[in-house]
mmCIF file of C-alpha atoms in Angstrom:
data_model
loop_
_atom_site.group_PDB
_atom_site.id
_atom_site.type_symbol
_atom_site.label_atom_id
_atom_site.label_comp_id
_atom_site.label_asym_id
_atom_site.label_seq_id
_atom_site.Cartn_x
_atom_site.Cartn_y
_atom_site.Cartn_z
ATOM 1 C CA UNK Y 2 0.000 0.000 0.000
ATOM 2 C CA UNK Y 3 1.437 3.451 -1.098
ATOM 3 C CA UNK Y 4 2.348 5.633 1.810
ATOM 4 C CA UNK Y 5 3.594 8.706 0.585
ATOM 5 C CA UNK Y 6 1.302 11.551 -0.141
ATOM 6 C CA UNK Y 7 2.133 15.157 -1.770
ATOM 7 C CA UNK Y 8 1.100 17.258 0.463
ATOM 8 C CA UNK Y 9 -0.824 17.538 4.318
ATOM 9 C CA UNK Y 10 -4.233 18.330 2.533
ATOM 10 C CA UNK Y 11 -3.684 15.303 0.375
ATOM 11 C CA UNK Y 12 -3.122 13.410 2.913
ATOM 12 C CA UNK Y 13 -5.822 14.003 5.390
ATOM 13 C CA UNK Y 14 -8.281 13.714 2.090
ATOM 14 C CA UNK Y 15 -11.462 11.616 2.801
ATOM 15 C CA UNK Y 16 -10.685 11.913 6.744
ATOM 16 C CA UNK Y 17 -11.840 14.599 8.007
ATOM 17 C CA UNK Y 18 -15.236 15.441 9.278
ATOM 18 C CA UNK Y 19 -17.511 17.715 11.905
ATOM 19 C CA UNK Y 20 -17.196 16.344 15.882
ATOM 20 C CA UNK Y 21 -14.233 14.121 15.320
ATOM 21 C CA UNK Y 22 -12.011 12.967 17.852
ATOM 22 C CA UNK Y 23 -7.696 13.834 16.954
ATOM 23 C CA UNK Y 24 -5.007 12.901 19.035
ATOM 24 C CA UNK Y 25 -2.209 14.599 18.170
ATOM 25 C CA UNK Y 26 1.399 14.551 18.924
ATOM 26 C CA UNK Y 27 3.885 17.668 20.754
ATOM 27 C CA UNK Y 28 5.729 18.586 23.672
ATOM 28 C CA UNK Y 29 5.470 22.725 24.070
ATOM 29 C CA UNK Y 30 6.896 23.142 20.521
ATOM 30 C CA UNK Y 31 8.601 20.423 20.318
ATOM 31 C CA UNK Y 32 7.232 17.862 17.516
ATOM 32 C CA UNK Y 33 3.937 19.374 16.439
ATOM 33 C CA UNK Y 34 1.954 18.450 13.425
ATOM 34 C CA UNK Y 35 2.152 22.169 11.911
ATOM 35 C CA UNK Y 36 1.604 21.330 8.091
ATOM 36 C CA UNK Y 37 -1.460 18.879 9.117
ATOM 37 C CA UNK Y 38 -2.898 21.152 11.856
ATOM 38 C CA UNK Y 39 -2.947 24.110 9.076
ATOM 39 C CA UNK Y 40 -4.656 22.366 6.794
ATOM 40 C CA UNK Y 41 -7.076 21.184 9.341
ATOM 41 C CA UNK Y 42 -7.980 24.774 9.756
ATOM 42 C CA UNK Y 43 -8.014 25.560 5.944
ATOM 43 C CA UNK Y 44 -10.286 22.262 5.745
ATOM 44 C CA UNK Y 45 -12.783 24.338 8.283
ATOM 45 C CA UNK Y 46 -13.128 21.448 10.357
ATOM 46 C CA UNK Y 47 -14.952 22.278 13.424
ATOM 47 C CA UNK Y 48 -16.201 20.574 16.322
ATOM 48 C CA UNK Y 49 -13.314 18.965 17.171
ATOM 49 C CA UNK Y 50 -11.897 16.986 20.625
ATOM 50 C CA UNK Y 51 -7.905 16.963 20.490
ATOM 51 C CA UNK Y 52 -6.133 14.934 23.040
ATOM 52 C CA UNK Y 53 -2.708 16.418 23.286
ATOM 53 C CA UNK Y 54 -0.718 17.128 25.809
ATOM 54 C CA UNK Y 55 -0.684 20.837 25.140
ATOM 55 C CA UNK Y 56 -2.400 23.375 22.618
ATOM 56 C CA UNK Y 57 1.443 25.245 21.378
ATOM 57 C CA UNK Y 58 0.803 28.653 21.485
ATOM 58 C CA UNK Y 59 -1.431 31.146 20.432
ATOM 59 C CA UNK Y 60 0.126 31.266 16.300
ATOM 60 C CA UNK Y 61 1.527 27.921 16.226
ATOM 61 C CA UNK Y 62 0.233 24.367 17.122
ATOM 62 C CA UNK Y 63 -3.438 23.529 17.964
ATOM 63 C CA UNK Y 64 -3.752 27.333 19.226
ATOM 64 C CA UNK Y 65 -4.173 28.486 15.477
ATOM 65 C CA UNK Y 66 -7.505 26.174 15.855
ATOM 66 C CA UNK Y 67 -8.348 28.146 18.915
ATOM 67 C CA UNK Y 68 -8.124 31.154 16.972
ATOM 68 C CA UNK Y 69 -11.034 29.774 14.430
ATOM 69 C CA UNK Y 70 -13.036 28.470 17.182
ATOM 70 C CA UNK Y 71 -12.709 24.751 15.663
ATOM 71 C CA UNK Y 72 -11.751 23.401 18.751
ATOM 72 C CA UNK Y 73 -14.667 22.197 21.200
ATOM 73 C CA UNK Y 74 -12.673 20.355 23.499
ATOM 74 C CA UNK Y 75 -9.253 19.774 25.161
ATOM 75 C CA UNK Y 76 -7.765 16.728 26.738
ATOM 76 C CA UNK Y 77 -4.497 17.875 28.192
ATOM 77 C CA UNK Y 78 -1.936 18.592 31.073
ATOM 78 C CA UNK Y 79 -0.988 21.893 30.517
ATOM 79 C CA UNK Y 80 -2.515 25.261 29.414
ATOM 80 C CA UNK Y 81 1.271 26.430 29.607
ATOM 81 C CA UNK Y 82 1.952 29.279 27.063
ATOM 82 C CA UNK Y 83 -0.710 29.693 25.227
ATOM 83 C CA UNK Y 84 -3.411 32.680 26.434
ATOM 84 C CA UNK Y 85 -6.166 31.863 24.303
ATOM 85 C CA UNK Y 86 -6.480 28.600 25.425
ATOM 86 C CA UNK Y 87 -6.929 29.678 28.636
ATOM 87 C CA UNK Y 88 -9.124 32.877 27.778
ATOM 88 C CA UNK Y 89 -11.778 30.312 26.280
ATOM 89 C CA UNK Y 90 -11.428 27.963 29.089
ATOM 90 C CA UNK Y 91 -11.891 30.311 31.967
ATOM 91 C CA UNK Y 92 -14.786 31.980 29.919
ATOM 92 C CA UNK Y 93 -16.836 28.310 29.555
ATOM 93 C CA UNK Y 94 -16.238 28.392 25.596
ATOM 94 C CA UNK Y 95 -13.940 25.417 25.702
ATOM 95 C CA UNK Y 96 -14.121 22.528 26.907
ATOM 96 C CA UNK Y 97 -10.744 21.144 29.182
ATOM 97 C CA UNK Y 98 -10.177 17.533 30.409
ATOM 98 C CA UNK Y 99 -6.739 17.994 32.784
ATOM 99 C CA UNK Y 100 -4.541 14.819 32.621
ATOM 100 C CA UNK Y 101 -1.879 14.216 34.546
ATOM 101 C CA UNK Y 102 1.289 14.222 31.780
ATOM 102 C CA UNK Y 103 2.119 10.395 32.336
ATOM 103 C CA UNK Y 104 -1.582 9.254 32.372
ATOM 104 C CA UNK Y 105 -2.497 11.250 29.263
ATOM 105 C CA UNK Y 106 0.495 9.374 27.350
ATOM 106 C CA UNK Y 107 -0.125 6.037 29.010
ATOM 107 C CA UNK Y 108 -3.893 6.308 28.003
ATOM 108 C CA UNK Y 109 -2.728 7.001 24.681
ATOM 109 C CA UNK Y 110 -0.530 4.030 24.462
ATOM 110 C CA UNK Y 111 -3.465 1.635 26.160
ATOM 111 C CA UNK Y 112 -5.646 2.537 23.175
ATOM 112 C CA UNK Y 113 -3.020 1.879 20.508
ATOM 113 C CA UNK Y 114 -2.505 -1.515 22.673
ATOM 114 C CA UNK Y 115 -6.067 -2.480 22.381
ATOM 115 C CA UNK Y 116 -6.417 -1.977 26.288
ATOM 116 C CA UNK Y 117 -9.857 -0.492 27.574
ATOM 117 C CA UNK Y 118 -8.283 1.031 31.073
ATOM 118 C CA UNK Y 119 -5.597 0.760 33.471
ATOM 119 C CA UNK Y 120 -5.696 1.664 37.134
ATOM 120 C CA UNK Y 121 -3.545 4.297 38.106
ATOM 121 C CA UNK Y 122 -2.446 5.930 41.825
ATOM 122 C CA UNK Y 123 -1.867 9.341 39.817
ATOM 123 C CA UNK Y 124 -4.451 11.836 40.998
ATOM 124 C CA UNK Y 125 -5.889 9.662 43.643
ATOM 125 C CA UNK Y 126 -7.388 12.183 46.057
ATOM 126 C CA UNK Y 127 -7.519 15.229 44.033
ATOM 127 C CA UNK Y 128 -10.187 16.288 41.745
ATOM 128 C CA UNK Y 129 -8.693 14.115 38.770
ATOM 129 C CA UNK Y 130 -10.079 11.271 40.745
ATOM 130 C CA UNK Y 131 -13.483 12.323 40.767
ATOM 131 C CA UNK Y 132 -16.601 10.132 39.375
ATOM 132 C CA UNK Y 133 -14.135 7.740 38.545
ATOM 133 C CA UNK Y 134 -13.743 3.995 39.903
ATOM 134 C CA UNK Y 135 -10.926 3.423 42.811
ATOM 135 C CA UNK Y 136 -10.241 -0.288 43.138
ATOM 136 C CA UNK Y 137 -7.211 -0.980 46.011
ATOM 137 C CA UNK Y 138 -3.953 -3.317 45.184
ATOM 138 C CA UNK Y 139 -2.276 -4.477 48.290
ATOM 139 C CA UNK Y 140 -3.697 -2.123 50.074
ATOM 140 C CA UNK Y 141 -3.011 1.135 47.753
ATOM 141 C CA UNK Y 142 -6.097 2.642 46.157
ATOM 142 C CA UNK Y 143 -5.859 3.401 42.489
ATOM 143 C CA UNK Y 144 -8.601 5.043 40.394
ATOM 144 C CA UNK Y 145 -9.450 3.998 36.725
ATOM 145 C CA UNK Y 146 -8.136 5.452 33.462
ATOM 146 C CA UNK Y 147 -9.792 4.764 30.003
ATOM 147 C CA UNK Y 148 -7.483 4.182 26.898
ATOM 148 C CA UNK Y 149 -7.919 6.970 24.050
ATOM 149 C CA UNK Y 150 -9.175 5.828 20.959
ATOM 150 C CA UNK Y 151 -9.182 8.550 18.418
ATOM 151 C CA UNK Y 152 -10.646 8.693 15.186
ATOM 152 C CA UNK Y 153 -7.386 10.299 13.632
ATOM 153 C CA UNK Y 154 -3.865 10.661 14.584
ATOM 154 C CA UNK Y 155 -1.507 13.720 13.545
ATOM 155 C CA UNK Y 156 2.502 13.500 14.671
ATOM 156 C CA UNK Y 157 5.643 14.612 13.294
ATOM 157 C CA UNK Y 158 8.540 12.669 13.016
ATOM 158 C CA UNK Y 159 12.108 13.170 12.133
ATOM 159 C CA UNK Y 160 12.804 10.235 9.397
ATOM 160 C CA UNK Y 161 10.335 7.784 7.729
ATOM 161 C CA UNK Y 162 10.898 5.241 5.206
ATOM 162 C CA UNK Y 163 8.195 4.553 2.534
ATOM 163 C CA UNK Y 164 6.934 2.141 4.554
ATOM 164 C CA UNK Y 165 6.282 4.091 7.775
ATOM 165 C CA UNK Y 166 8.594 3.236 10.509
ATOM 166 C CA UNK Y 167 9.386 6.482 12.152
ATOM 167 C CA UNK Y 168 12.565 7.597 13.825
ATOM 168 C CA UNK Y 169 11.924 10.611 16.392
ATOM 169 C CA UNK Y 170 14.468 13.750 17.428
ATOM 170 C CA UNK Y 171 14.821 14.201 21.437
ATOM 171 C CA UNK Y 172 12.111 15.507 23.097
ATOM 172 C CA UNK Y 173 9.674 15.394 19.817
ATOM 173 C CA UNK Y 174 9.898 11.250 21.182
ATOM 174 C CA UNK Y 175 7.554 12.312 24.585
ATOM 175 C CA UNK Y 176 4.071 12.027 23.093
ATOM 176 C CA UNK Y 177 4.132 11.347 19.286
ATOM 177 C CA UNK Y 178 4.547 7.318 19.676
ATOM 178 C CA UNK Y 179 1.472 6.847 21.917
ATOM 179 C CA UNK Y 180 -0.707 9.705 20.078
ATOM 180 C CA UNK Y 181 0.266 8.134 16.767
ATOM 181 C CA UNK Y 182 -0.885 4.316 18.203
ATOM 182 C CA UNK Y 183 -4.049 5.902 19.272
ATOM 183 C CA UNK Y 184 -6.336 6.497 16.089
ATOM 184 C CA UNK Y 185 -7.720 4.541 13.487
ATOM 185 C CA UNK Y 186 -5.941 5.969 10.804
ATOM 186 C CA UNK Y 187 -2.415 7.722 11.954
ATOM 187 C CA UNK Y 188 -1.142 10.508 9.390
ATOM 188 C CA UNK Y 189 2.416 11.508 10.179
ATOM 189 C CA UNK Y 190 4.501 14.796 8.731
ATOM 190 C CA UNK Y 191 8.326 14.098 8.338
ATOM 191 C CA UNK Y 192 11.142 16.454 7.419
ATOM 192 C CA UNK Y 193 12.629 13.268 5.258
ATOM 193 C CA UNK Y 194 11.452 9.867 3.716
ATOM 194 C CA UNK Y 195 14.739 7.329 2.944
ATOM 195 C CA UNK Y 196 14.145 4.428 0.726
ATOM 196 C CA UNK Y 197 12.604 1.124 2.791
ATOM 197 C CA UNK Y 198 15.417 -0.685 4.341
ATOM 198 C CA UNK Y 199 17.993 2.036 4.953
ATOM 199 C CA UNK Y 200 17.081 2.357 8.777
ATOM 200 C CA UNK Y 201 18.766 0.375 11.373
ATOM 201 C CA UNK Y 202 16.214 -1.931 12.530
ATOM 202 C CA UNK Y 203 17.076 -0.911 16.498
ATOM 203 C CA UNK Y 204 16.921 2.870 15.800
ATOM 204 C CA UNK Y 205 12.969 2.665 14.712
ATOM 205 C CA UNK Y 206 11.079 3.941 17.508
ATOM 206 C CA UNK Y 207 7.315 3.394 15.936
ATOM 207 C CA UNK Y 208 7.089 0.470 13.459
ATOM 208 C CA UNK Y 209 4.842 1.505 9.938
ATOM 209 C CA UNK Y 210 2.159 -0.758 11.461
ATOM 210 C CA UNK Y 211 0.857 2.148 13.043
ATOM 211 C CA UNK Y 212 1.042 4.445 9.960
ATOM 212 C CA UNK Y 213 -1.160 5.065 7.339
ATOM 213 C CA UNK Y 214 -0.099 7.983 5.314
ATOM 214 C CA UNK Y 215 3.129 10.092 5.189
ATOM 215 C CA UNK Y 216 3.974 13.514 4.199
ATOM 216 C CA UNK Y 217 7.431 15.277 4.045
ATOM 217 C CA UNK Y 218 7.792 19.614 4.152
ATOM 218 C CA UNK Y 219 9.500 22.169 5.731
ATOM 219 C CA UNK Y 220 9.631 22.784 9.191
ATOM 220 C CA UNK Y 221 9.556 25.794 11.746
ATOM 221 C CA UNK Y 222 11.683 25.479 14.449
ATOM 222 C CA UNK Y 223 10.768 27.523 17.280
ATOM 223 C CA UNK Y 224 12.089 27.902 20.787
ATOM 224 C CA UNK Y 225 9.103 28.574 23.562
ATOM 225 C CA UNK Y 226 10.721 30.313 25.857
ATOM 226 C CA UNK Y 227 14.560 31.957 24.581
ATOM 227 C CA UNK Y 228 16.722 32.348 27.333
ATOM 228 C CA UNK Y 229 20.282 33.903 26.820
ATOM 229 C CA UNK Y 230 23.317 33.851 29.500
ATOM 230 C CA UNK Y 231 24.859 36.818 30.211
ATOM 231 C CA UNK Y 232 27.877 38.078 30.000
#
């Protein structure tokens, strides 16, 4: 099956629709989806439930979906850097699930595993834990997490070859695995594509099982927060 598509709007063709559930990969800035998310927003998609760990900032990541009120929902840890996010929050016109960071990524990587929940001690006692089953394990109480299962997935990896296996660049590694294993159909953005067989087999961090369609461009590459020594 052919992989490789021309272009982000190409490859999110036939996919896209009103209400639909994305997970999508990132760490602050590192590892976003940028050419998919744009043309998610020139596709006028609205309605939409991301589960990502953050929403970028306000001109770069989800937050450009913020700006065209296509977002309806959040399911994240962190409102971080970006204001708009949490101007529509605080003002009721968004939607916000909190997860703790390692049980967003580990309900991520349940639902690319096939795995309905997990019980977790993360959150037990605060309001994370609230409406949801506790169960105790030798005599610890844990509360239950459900796995994400997303209609779509959106990551960005470093290297691809044409037949999907993915090698990741530092922190871009954090969420974009278990996002990408998430949804029913997993579109990835690359900044290159080598012929099949040209990456070591130990240096794949996501085998092309869990990828559907591939796209390489140009990439920003932004720093969140610049911080210069002085002299």
């Amino acid at each position: 099956m052919k992989k490789i598509y021309p272009d982000a709007a190409a490859a999110l063709d036939g996919l896209l629709h009103d209400g639909m559930f994305i997970a999508a990969g990132g760490f602050g800035l590192c590892g976003i989806p940028e050419l998919l998310l744009a043309a998610i927003k020139d596709a006028g998609t609205k309605d939409l439930t991301f589960a990502s760990n953050n929403a970028g900032v306000d001109d770069f990541g989800i937050g450009i979906l913020l700006q065209t009120k296509q977002v309806k929902k959040m399911i994240s840890s962190y409102v971080g850097e970006n204001a708009e996010f949490m101007r529509q929050y605080l003002s009721g016109e968004l939607e916000l699930e909190f997860n703790p960071q390692g049980t967003l990524a580990e309900r991520m990587r349940a639902g690319g595993c096939g795995i309905p929940g997990f019980y977790t001690k993360t959150g037990v006692g605060t309001v994370i834990a609230e409406g949801k089953e506790h169960k105790d394990f030798n005599g610890q109480t844990y509360i239950m997490e459900e796995g994400i299962f997303a209609d779509l997935a959106i990551v960005k990896a470093w290297k691809a070859d044409e037949t999907g296996n993915l090698i990741f660049r530092k922190t871009a590694r954090n969420f974009n695995p278990p996002a990408a294993m998430c949804g029913k159909v997993c579109v990835v953005e690359v900044e290159e594509i080598v012929p099949t067989g040209s990456l070591d087999p130990d240096h794949i961090h996501l085998p092309g099982i869990y990828v559907h369609r591939i796209i390489q461009g140009d990439h920003e590459k932004l720093i969140e927060q610049r911080t210069v020594k002085s002299a």
